Short mmCIF file of C-alpha atoms in Angstrom, two decimals:
data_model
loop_
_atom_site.label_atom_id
_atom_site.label_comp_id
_atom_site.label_asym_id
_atom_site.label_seq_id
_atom_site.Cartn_x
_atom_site.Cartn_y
_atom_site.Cartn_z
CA UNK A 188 -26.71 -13.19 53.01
CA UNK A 189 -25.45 -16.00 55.49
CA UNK A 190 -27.32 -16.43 58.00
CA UNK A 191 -26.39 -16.82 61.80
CA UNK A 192 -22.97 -14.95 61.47
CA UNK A 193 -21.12 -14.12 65.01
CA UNK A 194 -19.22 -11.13 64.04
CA UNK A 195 -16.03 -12.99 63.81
CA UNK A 196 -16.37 -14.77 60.92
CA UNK A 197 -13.92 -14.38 57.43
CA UNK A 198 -16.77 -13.82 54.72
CA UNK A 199 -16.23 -13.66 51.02
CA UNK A 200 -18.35 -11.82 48.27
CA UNK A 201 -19.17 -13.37 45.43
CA UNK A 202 -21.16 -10.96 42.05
CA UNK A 203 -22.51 -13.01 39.20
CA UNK A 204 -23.34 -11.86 35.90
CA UNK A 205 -27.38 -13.07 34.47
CA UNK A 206 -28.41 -12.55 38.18
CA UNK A 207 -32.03 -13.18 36.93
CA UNK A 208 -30.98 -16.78 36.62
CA UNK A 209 -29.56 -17.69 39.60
CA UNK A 210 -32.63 -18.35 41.68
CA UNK A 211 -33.98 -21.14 38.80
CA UNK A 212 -30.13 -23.05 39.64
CA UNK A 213 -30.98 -22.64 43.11
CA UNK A 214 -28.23 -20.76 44.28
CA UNK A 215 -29.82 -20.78 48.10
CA UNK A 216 -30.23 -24.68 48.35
CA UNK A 217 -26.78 -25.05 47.22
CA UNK A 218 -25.25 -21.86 49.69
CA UNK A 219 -27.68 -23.81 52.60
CA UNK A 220 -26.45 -27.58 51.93
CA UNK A 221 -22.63 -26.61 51.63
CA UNK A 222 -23.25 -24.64 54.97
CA UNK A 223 -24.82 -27.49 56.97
CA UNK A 224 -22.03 -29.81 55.24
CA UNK A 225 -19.57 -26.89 56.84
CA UNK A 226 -17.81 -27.03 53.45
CA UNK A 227 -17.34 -23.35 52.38
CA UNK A 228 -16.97 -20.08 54.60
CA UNK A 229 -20.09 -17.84 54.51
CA UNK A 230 -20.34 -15.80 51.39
CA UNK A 231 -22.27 -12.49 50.48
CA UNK A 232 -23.61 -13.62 46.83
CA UNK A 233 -25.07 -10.54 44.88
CA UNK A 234 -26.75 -11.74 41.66
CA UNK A 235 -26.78 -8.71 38.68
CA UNK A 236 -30.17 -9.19 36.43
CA UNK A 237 -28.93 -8.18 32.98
CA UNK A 238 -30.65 -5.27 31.40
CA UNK A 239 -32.00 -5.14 28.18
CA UNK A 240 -28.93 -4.04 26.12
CA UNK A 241 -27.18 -7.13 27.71
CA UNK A 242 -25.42 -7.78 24.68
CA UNK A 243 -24.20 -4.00 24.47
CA UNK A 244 -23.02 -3.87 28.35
CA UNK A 245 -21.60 -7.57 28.00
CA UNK A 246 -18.07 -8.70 26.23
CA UNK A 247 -14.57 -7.17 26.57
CA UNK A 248 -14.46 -3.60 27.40
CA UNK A 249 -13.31 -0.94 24.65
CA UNK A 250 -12.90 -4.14 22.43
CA UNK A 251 -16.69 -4.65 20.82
CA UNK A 252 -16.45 -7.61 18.38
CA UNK A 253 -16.71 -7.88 14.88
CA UNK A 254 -20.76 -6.85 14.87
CA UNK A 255 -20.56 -3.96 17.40
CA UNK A 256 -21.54 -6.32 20.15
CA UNK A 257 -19.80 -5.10 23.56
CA UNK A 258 -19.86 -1.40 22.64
CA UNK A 259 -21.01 -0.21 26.57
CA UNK A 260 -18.92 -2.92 28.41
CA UNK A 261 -16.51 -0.01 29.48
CA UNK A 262 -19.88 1.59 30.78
CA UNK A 263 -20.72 -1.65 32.69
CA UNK A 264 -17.51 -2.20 33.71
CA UNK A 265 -17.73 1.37 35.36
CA UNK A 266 -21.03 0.32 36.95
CA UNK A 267 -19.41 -2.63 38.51
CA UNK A 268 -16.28 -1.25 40.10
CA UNK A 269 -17.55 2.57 40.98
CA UNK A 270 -21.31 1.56 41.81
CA UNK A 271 -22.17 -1.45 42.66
CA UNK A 272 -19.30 -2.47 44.68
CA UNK A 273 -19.88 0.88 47.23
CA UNK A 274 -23.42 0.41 47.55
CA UNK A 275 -22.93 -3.28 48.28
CA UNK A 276 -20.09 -2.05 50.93
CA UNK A 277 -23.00 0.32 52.02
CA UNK A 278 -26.48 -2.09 52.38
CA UNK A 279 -24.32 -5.30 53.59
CA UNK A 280 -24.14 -4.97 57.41
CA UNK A 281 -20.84 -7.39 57.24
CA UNK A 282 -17.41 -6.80 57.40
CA UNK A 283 -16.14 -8.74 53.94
CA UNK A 284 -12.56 -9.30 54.73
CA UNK A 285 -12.58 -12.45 52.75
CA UNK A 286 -11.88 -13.58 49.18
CA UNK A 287 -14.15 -11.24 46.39
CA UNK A 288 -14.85 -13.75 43.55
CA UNK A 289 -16.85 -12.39 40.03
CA UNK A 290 -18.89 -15.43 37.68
CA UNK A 291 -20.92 -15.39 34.61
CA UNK A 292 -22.20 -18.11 32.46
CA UNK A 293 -21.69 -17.66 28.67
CA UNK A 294 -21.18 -14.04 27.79
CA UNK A 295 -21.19 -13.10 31.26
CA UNK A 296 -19.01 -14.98 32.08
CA UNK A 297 -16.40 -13.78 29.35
CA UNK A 298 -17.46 -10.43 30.84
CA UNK A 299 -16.96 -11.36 34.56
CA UNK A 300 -13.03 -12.77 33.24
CA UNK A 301 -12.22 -9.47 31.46
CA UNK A 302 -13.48 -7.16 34.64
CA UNK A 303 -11.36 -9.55 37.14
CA UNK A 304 -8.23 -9.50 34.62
CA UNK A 305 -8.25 -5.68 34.87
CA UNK A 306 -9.31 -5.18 38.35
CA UNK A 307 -7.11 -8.06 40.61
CA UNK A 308 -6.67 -5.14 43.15
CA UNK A 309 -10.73 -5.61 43.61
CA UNK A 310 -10.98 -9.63 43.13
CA UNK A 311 -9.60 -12.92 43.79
CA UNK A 312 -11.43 -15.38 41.48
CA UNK A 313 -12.70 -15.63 38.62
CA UNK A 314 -15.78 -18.20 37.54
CA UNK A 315 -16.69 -18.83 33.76
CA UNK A 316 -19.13 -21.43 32.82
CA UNK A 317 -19.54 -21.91 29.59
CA UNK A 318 -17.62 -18.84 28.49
CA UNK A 319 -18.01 -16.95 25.15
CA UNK A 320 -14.30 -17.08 24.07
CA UNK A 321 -14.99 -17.20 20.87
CA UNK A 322 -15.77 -13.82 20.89
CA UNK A 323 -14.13 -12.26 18.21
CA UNK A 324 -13.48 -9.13 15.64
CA UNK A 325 -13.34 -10.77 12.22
CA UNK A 326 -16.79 -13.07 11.17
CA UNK A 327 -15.96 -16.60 9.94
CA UNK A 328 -16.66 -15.94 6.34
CA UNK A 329 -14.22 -12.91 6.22
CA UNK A 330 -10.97 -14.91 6.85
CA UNK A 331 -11.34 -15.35 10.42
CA UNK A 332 -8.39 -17.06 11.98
CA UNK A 333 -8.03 -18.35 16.02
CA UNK A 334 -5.85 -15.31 16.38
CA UNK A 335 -8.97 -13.07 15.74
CA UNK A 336 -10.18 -14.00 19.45
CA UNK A 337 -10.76 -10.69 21.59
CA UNK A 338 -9.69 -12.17 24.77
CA UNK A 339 -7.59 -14.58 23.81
CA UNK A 340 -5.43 -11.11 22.03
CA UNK A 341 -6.15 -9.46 25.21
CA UNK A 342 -3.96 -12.04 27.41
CA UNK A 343 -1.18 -12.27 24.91
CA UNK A 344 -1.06 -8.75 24.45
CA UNK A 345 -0.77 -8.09 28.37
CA UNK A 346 1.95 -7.74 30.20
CA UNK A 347 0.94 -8.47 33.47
CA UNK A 348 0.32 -11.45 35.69
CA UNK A 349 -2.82 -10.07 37.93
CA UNK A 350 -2.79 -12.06 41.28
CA UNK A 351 -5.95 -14.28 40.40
CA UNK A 352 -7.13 -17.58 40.48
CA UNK A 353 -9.34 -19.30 37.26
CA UNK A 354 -12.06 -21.96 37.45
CA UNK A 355 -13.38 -22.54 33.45
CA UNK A 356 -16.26 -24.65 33.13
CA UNK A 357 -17.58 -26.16 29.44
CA UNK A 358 -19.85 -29.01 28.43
CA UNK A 359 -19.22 -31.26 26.46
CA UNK A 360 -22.45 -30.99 24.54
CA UNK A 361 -22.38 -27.41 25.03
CA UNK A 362 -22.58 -26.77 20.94
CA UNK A 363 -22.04 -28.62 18.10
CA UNK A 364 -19.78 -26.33 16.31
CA UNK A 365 -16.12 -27.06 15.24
CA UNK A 366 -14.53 -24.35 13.64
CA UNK A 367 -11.37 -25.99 12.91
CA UNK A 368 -13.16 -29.56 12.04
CA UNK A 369 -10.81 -31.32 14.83
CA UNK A 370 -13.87 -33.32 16.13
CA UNK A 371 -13.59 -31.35 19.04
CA UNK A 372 -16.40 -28.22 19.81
CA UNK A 373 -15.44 -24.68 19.44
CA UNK A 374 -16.14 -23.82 23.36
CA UNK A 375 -14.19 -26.41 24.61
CA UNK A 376 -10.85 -25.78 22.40
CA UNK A 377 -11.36 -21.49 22.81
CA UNK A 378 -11.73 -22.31 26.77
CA UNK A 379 -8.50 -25.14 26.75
CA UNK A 380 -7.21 -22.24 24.54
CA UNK A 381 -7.96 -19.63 27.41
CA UNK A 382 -5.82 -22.24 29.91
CA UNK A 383 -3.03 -22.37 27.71
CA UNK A 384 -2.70 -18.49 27.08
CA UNK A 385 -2.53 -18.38 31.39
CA UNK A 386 -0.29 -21.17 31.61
CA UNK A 387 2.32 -18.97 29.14
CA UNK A 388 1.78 -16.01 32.09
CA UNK A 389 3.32 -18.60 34.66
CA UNK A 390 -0.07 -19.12 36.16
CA UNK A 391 -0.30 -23.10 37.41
CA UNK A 392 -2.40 -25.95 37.69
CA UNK A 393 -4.30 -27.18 39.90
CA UNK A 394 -3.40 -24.16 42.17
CA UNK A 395 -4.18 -21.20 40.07
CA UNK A 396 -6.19 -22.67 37.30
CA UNK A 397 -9.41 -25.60 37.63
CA UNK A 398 -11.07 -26.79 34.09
CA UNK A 399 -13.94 -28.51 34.53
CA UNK A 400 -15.84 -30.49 31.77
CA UNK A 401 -18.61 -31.83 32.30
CA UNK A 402 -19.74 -34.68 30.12
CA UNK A 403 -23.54 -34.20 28.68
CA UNK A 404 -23.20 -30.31 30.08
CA UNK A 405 -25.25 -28.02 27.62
CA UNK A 406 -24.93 -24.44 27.31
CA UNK A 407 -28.28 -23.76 29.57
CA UNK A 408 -28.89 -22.83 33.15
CA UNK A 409 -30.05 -26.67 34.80
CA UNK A 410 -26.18 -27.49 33.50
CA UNK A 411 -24.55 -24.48 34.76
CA UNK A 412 -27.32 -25.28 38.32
CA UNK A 413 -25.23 -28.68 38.79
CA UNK A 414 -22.14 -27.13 38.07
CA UNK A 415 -22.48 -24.18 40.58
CA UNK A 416 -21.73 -25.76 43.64
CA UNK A 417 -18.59 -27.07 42.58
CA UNK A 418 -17.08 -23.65 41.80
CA UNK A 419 -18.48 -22.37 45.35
CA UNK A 420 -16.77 -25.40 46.97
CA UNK A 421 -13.73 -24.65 45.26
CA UNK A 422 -13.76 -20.76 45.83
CA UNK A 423 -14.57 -20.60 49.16
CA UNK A 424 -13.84 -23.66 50.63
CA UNK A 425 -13.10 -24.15 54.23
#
């Protein structure tokens, strides 16, 4: 919670998928220094500790991928939108009037993009570092092609262009893989992949869509620590 608030204040909500991680990236040093630095508008940040069937409740809802994975999203996706959000309406003693922005890092973060997509009534912004777009429904060694990506199908297949805005992190050492052998890592060409997919909805750059790359950035939490308080200055910025 901010602290100090007069009553009057526009404050913003911000959920984050792996929770349980947040407090190792210090989340509250970086909240406290861009408050003193009055560069972003107080925020409500609620982190969400991910159970033990993680990999179940995480991915693309009513989509699992090619090993089951994601089965329960729908369930979590439930949990998120007819749960959580009233009780956090409920125990936060502040009017949130502002901007309602969901993150993740890795497969929470894919998660946190597919809930937004399908719920832009609810949010505002979306936050994926290190994103698992590679998620997919055909294994590499049974003729997978790029056009086996969940999400990536997900956005082409949609119709609609949901009023949100998109900031996609990846690092450049954030694996070594490369699918297509283009000397270029799988995460970073299924994220620029992601950008291109919203550019064909008529979303825009800079205004609707910030990719960030961070050269050295690995696919661990002290990356996505030093990356955090660049997507809170950007979401919420003053």
């Amino acid at each position: 919670m901010p602290d100090n608030l007069l009553g009057n204040e526009k404050v913003n909500l911000l959920l984050v998928n792996d929770g349980q991680d947040l407090a190792q990236m210090g989340l509250d040093q970086s909240l406290s220094s861009l408050y003193e630095k009055w560069k972003i508008e107080p925020t409500v940040a609620v982190g969400i500790s991910a159970g033990q069937e993680r990999l179940q409740e995480y991915g693309i809802a009513n989509r699992p991928d090619f090993k089951n994975r994601g089965s329960k999203a729908h369930l979590y996706t439930s949990f998120i939108v007819e749960e959580l959000l009233p009780f956090i309406d409920k125990e936060v003693n502040v009017n949130i009037s502002g901007k309602k922005a969901f993150a993740g890092f890795s497969l929470g973060g894919l998660t946190a993009f597919d809930i937004a997509w399908h719920h832009s009534t609810v949010f505002d912004l979306v936050g994926v570092f290190s994103g698992s777009f590679w998620w997919r429904k055909k294994d590499l060694s049974d003729g997978y092609t790029d056009d086996d990506r969940i999400l990536h199908e997900m956005l082409k297949e949609s119709s609609a262009k949901p009023a949100l805005k998109f900031w996609l992190m990846t690092g450049t050492d954030d694996e070594k893989a490369d699918r297509n052998q283009n000397f270029i890592i799988d995460s970073i060409d299924d994220t620029v992949d992601v950008v291109k997919e919203l550019l064909k909805k008529g979303y825009q750059r800079p205004s609707d869509i910030f990719y960030y790359e961070m050269v050295g950035g690995k696919h661990d939490v002290p990356t996505w620590g030093k990356a955090f308080p660049k997507f809170l200055e950007w979401a919420f910025a003053k």
